[in-house]
Amino acid sequence: MSLGPAEVAKIAHLARLAIREKDAPAYARNLSAILDLVAQMNAVDTTGVAPMAHPLDMAQRLRADEVAEPNQRKHFQAIAPRVEAGLYLVPKVIE
Amino acid sequence: MEWETVIGLEIHAQLATQSKIFSGASTAYGAEPNTQACAIDLGLPGVLPVLNREAARMAVMFGLAIGADVAHRSVFARKNYFYPDLPKGYQISQYELPVVQKGQLTIDLEDGTSKVIGITRAHLEEDAGKSLHEDFHGLSGIDLNRAGTPLLEIVSEPDLRSAKEAVAYMKKLHQMVVYLGICDGNMQEGSFRCDANISVRRKGDPKFGTRAEIKNLNSFRFVERAIEFEIERQIDLIESGGKVVQETRLYDPDQGETRSMRGKEEANDYRYFPDPDLLPLVLDDEFIAAARASLPELPDGKKQRFVEQYGLSSYDAGVLTASRELGDYYEATVAALGSEPKLCANWVMGDLAAFLNKDNRDIGQSPVSAVQLAGLLRRIQDQTISGKIAKEVFEALWAGEGDADAIIEKRGLKQITDTSAIEKVIDDVIAANPEQLAQYRAGKDKLFGFFVGQVMKLSKGKANPQQVNELLAEKLKG
Amino acid sequence: MNSSSPTAMHDKTIAQLSASLAAGEFSSEELTRVFLARIEQFNPGLNAFITVTAEPALAQARAADQRRRQGEAGPLAGVPIAHKDIFCTNGVRTSCGSRMLDRFIAPYDATVVEKLNAAGVVMLGKTNMDEFAMGSSNETSFYGPVRNPWDLDAVPGGSSGGSAAAVAARLTPGATGTDTGGSIRQPAALCGITGIKPTYGRVSRWGMIAYASSLDQGGPMARTAEDCALLLGAMAGFDPRDSTSVDRPVPDYVALLDQPLAGLKIGLPKEYFGEGLDSEVARVVEAAIAEYRKLGAETVDISLPNSQLAIPAYYVIAPAECSSNLARFDGVRYGHRCENPKDLLDLYTRSRAEGFGAEVTRRILVGTFALSAGYYDAYYLKAQQIRRLISDDFRRAFAQVDVIAGPTSPTVAFNIGEKVDDPITMYLSDIYTIAVNLAGLPGLSLPVGFVGQRPVGLQLIGNYFAEDRLLNVAHRYQQVTDWHQRVPAGF
C-alpha cells in the first residue's frame, strides 16, 4: 500500500494534525513503508479466527452507582491554557 | 403526485443514575460549570473508565420492557471525532454489539387504531458536554458537567409514516422510560432528545429516498413542526427538479425551519473500534432476571387492567395510566373509597386534573391526597352532599382547609334529607309564587324547573335534589 | 556523608539498602542525598532525568526515617527510586517526554505512584523516555536522547531508556517503567539491568499515560531480580479504577525467589534464534542457556510459528489505539496550546502538530488510517486475528514448557542517530519482545554478558501471572553469575 501526500493530508485532517507541505512527502514515504511492513499480515489466512481485542478473557466489572467525586474545578483548571468563569475557552464553536 | 414519508427516530434518553456512566461524578442538573467534571470526565491523561452498574441495569430494563433481545455480551466502542465538548476526542458508545437488540413498541393513532413500530436497537453511551455561545471575547465556553452522563440511544426502524406518528411514538417512548424510572423525561433539561431521519418517496416506490437527519429536537411540538417542514422541503425540492442530499440539518424553532449544518458534517469517518479500556459487558441470567423482577407494570398492561378491573372505557383507562403516579393515585382513591371506580375516575380526570392543570402541578404535587379525595367521594355516595356541593368542598380541600367531613361540618354543607324540612321549603316557595303556580297548573310544565331552582336556592343548595323533585311534583299537583 | 561511605551506598541493591536502613547504618535522608548528588554529577552527561524532585525527595526521606524510628517501616521505606515520566505524579510535571505536556503538572497520582508512596519509597525524579513511549532508543524524547552509561555513543533503548540508564549508572537503585512492545525489557537489556513486564492487568494502568491501552503494562526496573521482586510486590495488585485490572492476590515474590530450578523446562523458540539475530548476541545468549542447564533446567526446542507476524500486527494495533488515546491532547483543557489560534480547526491542528514529534505523528497517522472507513477490516480486524494466532502459539508452548527463553533484542545497543531516520529498522529491534505484549504475558530481561562493552539481555517469558516463576528463574541465575553486578566505567 502506497500513500501519496494528498492521502497523507486527508488522514492528517482526520487526526487534526497540521502537516507542513514540505514534510508531507517524507510522511507519505514513511507511512507507505510501515504499511508495506504491515502487509506481511496478508500472508496468513485468518478466516474464522476470532479477533482478539484484549489479552485476558475477562468481563467488564460494574461500579456501584455512587457519587464519589468532589468538585475539583479549581485544581483541574489550574493547568488549563485558558479559562474564564469556570469555562474552558476555545475559538468560537460554529453549529 | 402522491408522496409517502419515511421517518426513523433516534432518541437519547438520559438515564436517571446518581453518578456518571464511567465516573463517580454527579449527574445532577444545573450545577456551576465544570464543578461536576472529574478527572475522568475531563479526559485527563492516564484516567480510565469503569462502567456504572445502574446504567447497565436500566438499559436491560428498557430492553425487557420493549420485548427486545437483551445481549448477554455487548461491547463498548470508541466513536472518534474532534469537538470541544468531547474531552477525549472520542465518545464511548456501543457500535457492533449493543446491549439491547430488536424490540418493538405499539403506538395508538388518532383514528383509534394502533401500529407496531420496530426498535432496531438501544445502546449505552456517554453524553458530551456543552458549548456555551455567550460571547467570551469572541470565544466559546465549554462546560463539561454533562460529559459522561449515561445515555440510552434508542433507534427505531424507519416505520413511521407521518409527523403525527413520529410524535405518537416519541410520546409512547417517553411514557415508557419515565414509567420504568430510568429517565426523568425532562425535555427542557435535555433528558429526552430526538434526532429524526426523514425521507420521502413516491407512493409505491419500494426504495427509500435520500434521508436528511434533523438534530436537536427537544420537544414534541418541535419534532412535529420540524418533520412537517422537512417533508414539505424535500417534496418541493424533488418536484422542482432538485435532489435531497444526505446531510445533517438543524431545526431552528424561532424560524420554524430546518437548515443544513455542513460544518459538523464534513468527513465524518468515526473510526469505531472496541474500547481497549473497557471489557465486554457480560450480563448473566441472574442479572437479567433481577432487572425483570424490578420492572413495574407497564403502561399498556396497566391500561388493559384498568379497563377490566374497573370497568373503565379504553379512553379513560388511557388517561389514568398516562403516568405511573396518576395511575397509582387513581387506584389509591378507589381503594380508599372501596367502590364506585367510575366516580373516582370522573373526579380524578375532571376536577382534580383541572385544578392540577390550573396550578401547573404534577399529580405528585397535588395538595389533595387520594385518601382525602375518597373522603369527599364517600359523602357524595352516602348523599351527605350533592355533586354540586362536592365541587365547593373540593375547592376547600385544595385550599388546605382540612378533610371533607370537617369542611362540610364547618360550612354547614350537609345535605337536607329530612322530608318535613324539605316540604317546609317547598311550601314557602309555592306560597311566594302564586302566579307561577297557576301557570304550571294550567299546563306550563317547564316551570317545574323554576320551582326546583327556587327550592335549591332557598335551601342554599343543600336540599337533596332527588327528594326535592319527588316532593315538589306531589305538592304542585295540589 | 563521608563517614557513611557514599560509594558503598549507591552500589547497594535495593535489598541491601533495605537491610542497611533497617539496621540503621545510614538514614534515608543520607541515602537520598547520595543519589541526588550523583544525579547532579552524572545526569548532564546521561540526560536520564527530565525532572529531579530534590526537595520533595528529602521530605519523603525524612518521613521514611520517622516511620523507621517508629517501627512502622516496610522493606521499601526510605528507598529512593525514580518514576518514568509517563506516570502521573500529583503536583510534579508529568511530560511523557513530549512538548505537548512540557508544562503539565499532573493533578493526581497514578496508582503505581500511590502504592509505592504508601510503601515509603522516596521519589528522586522523573525519568526520560521516548515521546509517549513510542520508540526503541529514547531518541524521540522532546528532552533529547538519553546516553547509555556503558557507552555514551550508544542509545539506552526505549522507551523506558531514562529509567534503564539511571539504574545502570547508579543514579537510582530502581525505577518504574512501562512496556507496550518491549519498553521495559529492551532498555533493560541494552543497559545491562533487570526489568520485568508483568502480565497485562497485574499492575494498574490508572494514571499511566496511555499509549496503546490493550498492550501497556507498568513494571519495575532494577539491577537484580530480587529488587524487581521487591518493587513489583509493592506495585502490583487489583485497582477498582482500572477495568482491565485483575482481581487476584499478589504473591510474595521475594519469598518465592529461591525455588530450585531442577526440572524446570525452558522452551527455546527456533524463531528467536534465526535470521536477524546478531551472532555475537546469539553466542552470549546460548552461554546463558547453558548456565541454566547447569542449574538443573531442561531445554526444549519449541516453535512459535507466527512470530514474524508480531511486528506487523503490533504496528496496526498500537498505532490504532494511540491515534484514539492521543486525541485528548487538543489544547483545550491542559497541555500545549498554539499561540493565537484563528479558529477551532487551527487550534486543534496547530496545537497537536506543535506538541507532537515526528514518531508520534507517524503513529497517529498510521493508526488513523488503519481505522478509517474501508480499511478497518483489512488492517485493524486482521491484526486482531493475528493477535489471536500469536497468543495461541504461546498457549500451545506453555502446555509443554515452564518458561520460554531467548534474546531480548537482536543486537546490542546501537549508536545514537543510527536508526533515527529509518522507522522500520528501528521497529525491528523489538522483534522478540512485541509478541509478549500482544499475548499479554509476563516477560523479563536480565543481563547475561556483553558484546564488546555493550550489554546483552536474556528474555524470559512466562505463562499468565507467572511473574513469581520468572523472577525466581532470573534470581537463581544471578546467584551464580555476576553480570548484574558489573558497573559501567566512570560510574
Coordinates of N, CA and C in Angstrom, one line a residue, chain B residues 39-40 42-51 78 80 82-84 86-90 96 139 142 144 269 271-274 276-279, chain C residues 88 104 107-108 200 205-209 213-214 240-244 320-321 324-325 327-329 333-334 344 348 352 368 371-373 376 380:
Chain B
A39 N -11.8 14.0 36.9 CA -10.6 13.7 36.1 C -11.0 12.9 34.9
I40 N -11.9 11.9 35.1 CA -12.3 11.0 34.0 C -13.1 11.8 33.0
L42 N -13.0 14.8 32.3 CA -12.2 15.8 31.6 C -11.2 15.1 30.6
G43 N -11.2 13.8 30.7 CA -10.2 13.1 29.9 C -8.8 13.4 30.2
L44 N -8.5 13.6 31.5 CA -7.1 13.9 31.8 C -6.2 12.7 31.4
P45 N -4.9 12.9 31.1 CA -4.1 11.8 30.7 C -4.0 10.8 31.8
G46 N -4.1 9.5 31.4 CA -4.0 8.4 32.4 C -5.3 7.9 33.1
V47 N -6.4 8.6 32.8 CA -7.6 8.2 33.5 C -8.3 7.0 32.8
L48 N -9.1 6.3 33.5 CA -9.7 5.1 32.9 C -11.2 5.0 33.3
P49 N -12.0 4.5 32.4 CA -13.5 4.4 32.7 C -13.8 3.0 33.4
V50 N -14.8 3.1 34.3 CA -15.4 1.9 34.9 C -16.9 2.0 34.8
L51 N -17.6 1.0 34.3 CA -19.0 1.1 34.0 C -19.9 1.1 35.2
R78 N -15.3 3.0 20.7 CA -15.0 4.4 20.6 C -15.4 5.0 19.3
N80 N -14.7 8.1 17.2 CA -13.6 9.1 17.2 C -14.0 10.4 16.4
F82 N -13.3 15.0 16.7 CA -12.9 16.1 17.5 C -14.0 17.1 17.7
Y83 N -14.3 17.5 18.9 CA -15.2 18.6 19.1 C -14.9 19.1 20.6
P84 N -15.0 20.4 20.8 CA -14.6 20.9 22.1 C -15.4 20.3 23.3
L86 N -16.3 17.3 23.6 CA -16.0 15.9 23.6 C -14.5 15.8 24.1
P87 N -14.3 15.6 25.5 CA -13.0 15.8 26.0 C -11.9 14.8 25.5
K88 N -12.3 13.6 25.3 CA -11.3 12.6 25.0 C -11.0 12.5 23.5
G89 N -11.8 13.3 22.7 CA -11.6 13.1 21.3 C -12.4 11.9 20.8
Y90 N -13.0 11.2 21.6 CA -13.9 10.1 21.2 C -15.0 10.0 22.2
E96 N -21.1 -2.3 17.3 CA -21.5 -3.5 16.6 C -22.4 -4.4 17.5
L139 N -14.9 34.1 21.9 CA -14.6 32.7 22.1 C -15.9 32.0 22.7
I142 N -16.7 26.2 27.3 CA -17.0 24.8 27.4 C -17.3 24.3 28.8
L144 N -18.2 21.0 30.9 CA -18.2 19.5 30.8 C -19.0 18.8 31.9
D269 N -15.8 10.3 9.5 CA -15.3 9.0 9.5 C -14.9 8.7 10.9
R271 N -14.3 6.1 12.7 CA -13.2 5.1 13.1 C -13.6 4.3 14.4
Y272 N -14.8 3.8 14.4 CA -15.2 3.0 15.5 C -14.2 1.8 15.7
F273 N -13.9 1.5 17.0 CA -13.2 0.3 17.3 C -13.4 0.0 18.8
P274 N -13.3 -1.3 19.2 CA -13.6 -1.6 20.6 C -12.8 -0.9 21.5
P276 N -10.4 -0.3 24.2 CA -9.5 -1.2 24.9 C -9.4 -1.0 26.4
D277 N -10.0 0.1 26.9 CA -10.0 0.4 28.3 C -11.2 -0.3 29.0
L278 N -12.1 -0.8 28.2 CA -13.3 -1.5 28.8 C -13.4 -2.9 28.3
L279 N -13.9 -3.7 29.1 CA -14.1 -5.2 28.7 C -15.5 -5.4 28.2
Chain C
C88 N 1.6 9.7 36.2 CA 1.2 10.9 36.8 C 1.6 11.0 38.2
F104 N 2.8 20.3 31.9 CA 1.7 19.7 32.5 C 2.1 19.2 33.9
P107 N -2.4 16.6 38.1 CA -3.2 16.9 39.3 C -3.6 15.7 40.1
Y108 N -3.0 14.6 39.8 CA -3.3 13.4 40.7 C -2.1 12.4 40.5
Y200 N -0.5 -8.6 31.6 CA -1.4 -7.5 31.4 C -2.5 -7.6 32.5
R205 N -3.2 0.4 35.4 CA -2.8 1.5 34.4 C -3.4 2.8 34.8
W206 N -4.1 2.9 35.9 CA -4.6 4.2 36.3 C -3.5 5.3 36.5
G207 N -3.6 6.3 35.8 CA -2.6 7.4 36.0 C -1.3 7.2 35.2
M208 N -1.3 6.1 34.4 CA -0.2 5.8 33.5 C -0.6 6.3 32.1
I209 N 0.0 7.3 31.6 CA -0.5 7.9 30.4 C -0.5 6.9 29.2
S213 N -3.7 1.0 24.9 CA -4.3 0.5 26.2 C -4.3 -1.0 26.3
S214 N -4.4 -1.7 25.2 CA -4.6 -3.2 25.4 C -3.2 -3.8 25.5
P240 N -9.6 -1.0 41.5 CA -11.0 -0.8 41.0 C -11.2 0.3 40.0
R241 N -10.1 1.2 39.9 CA -10.2 2.3 38.9 C -9.8 1.9 37.5
D242 N -9.3 0.7 37.4 CA -8.9 0.2 36.1 C -9.7 -1.1 35.7
S243 N -10.5 -0.9 34.7 CA -11.4 -2.0 34.4 C -10.6 -3.3 33.9
T244 N -9.4 -3.1 33.5 CA -8.6 -4.2 33.0 C -7.7 -4.7 34.0
A320 N -3.3 2.2 16.1 CA -4.8 2.5 16.1 C -5.2 2.9 17.5
E321 N -4.7 2.2 18.5 CA -5.1 2.7 19.9 C -4.5 4.0 20.2
S324 N -6.3 7.1 18.9 CA -7.5 7.5 19.7 C -7.1 8.0 21.1
N325 N -6.2 7.3 21.7 CA -5.7 7.7 23.0 C -5.2 9.1 23.1
A327 N -6.0 11.6 21.1 CA -6.9 12.6 20.6 C -7.3 13.6 21.7
R328 N -7.1 13.2 23.0 CA -7.5 14.1 24.1 C -6.5 15.3 24.2
F329 N -5.4 15.2 23.5 CA -4.4 16.3 23.6 C -4.8 17.3 22.5
R333 N -8.0 21.7 27.5 CA -8.2 21.6 29.0 C -6.8 21.5 29.7
Y334 N -5.8 21.1 29.0 CA -4.4 21.0 29.5 C -3.5 20.9 28.3
L344 N -11.2 27.1 15.5 CA -11.2 25.9 16.2 C -10.3 24.8 15.5
Y348 N -6.8 23.0 17.0 CA -6.5 21.6 17.1 C -5.3 21.2 16.3
R352 N -1.6 20.4 18.1 CA -1.2 19.0 18.1 C 0.1 18.8 17.2
T368 N -4.8 6.2 12.5 CA -6.0 6.9 11.9 C -6.3 6.2 10.6
L371 N -7.8 2.6 11.0 CA -9.2 2.5 11.5 C -10.2 3.2 10.5
S372 N -9.7 3.8 9.5 CA -10.6 4.6 8.7 C -11.5 3.8 7.8
A373 N -12.6 4.4 7.4 CA -13.6 3.7 6.6 C -13.0 3.0 5.4
Y376 N -10.6 -0.7 7.8 CA -10.7 -1.3 9.2 C -10.5 -2.8 9.1
Y380 N -7.1 -3.3 10.9 CA -7.4 -3.5 12.4 C -7.9 -4.9 12.7

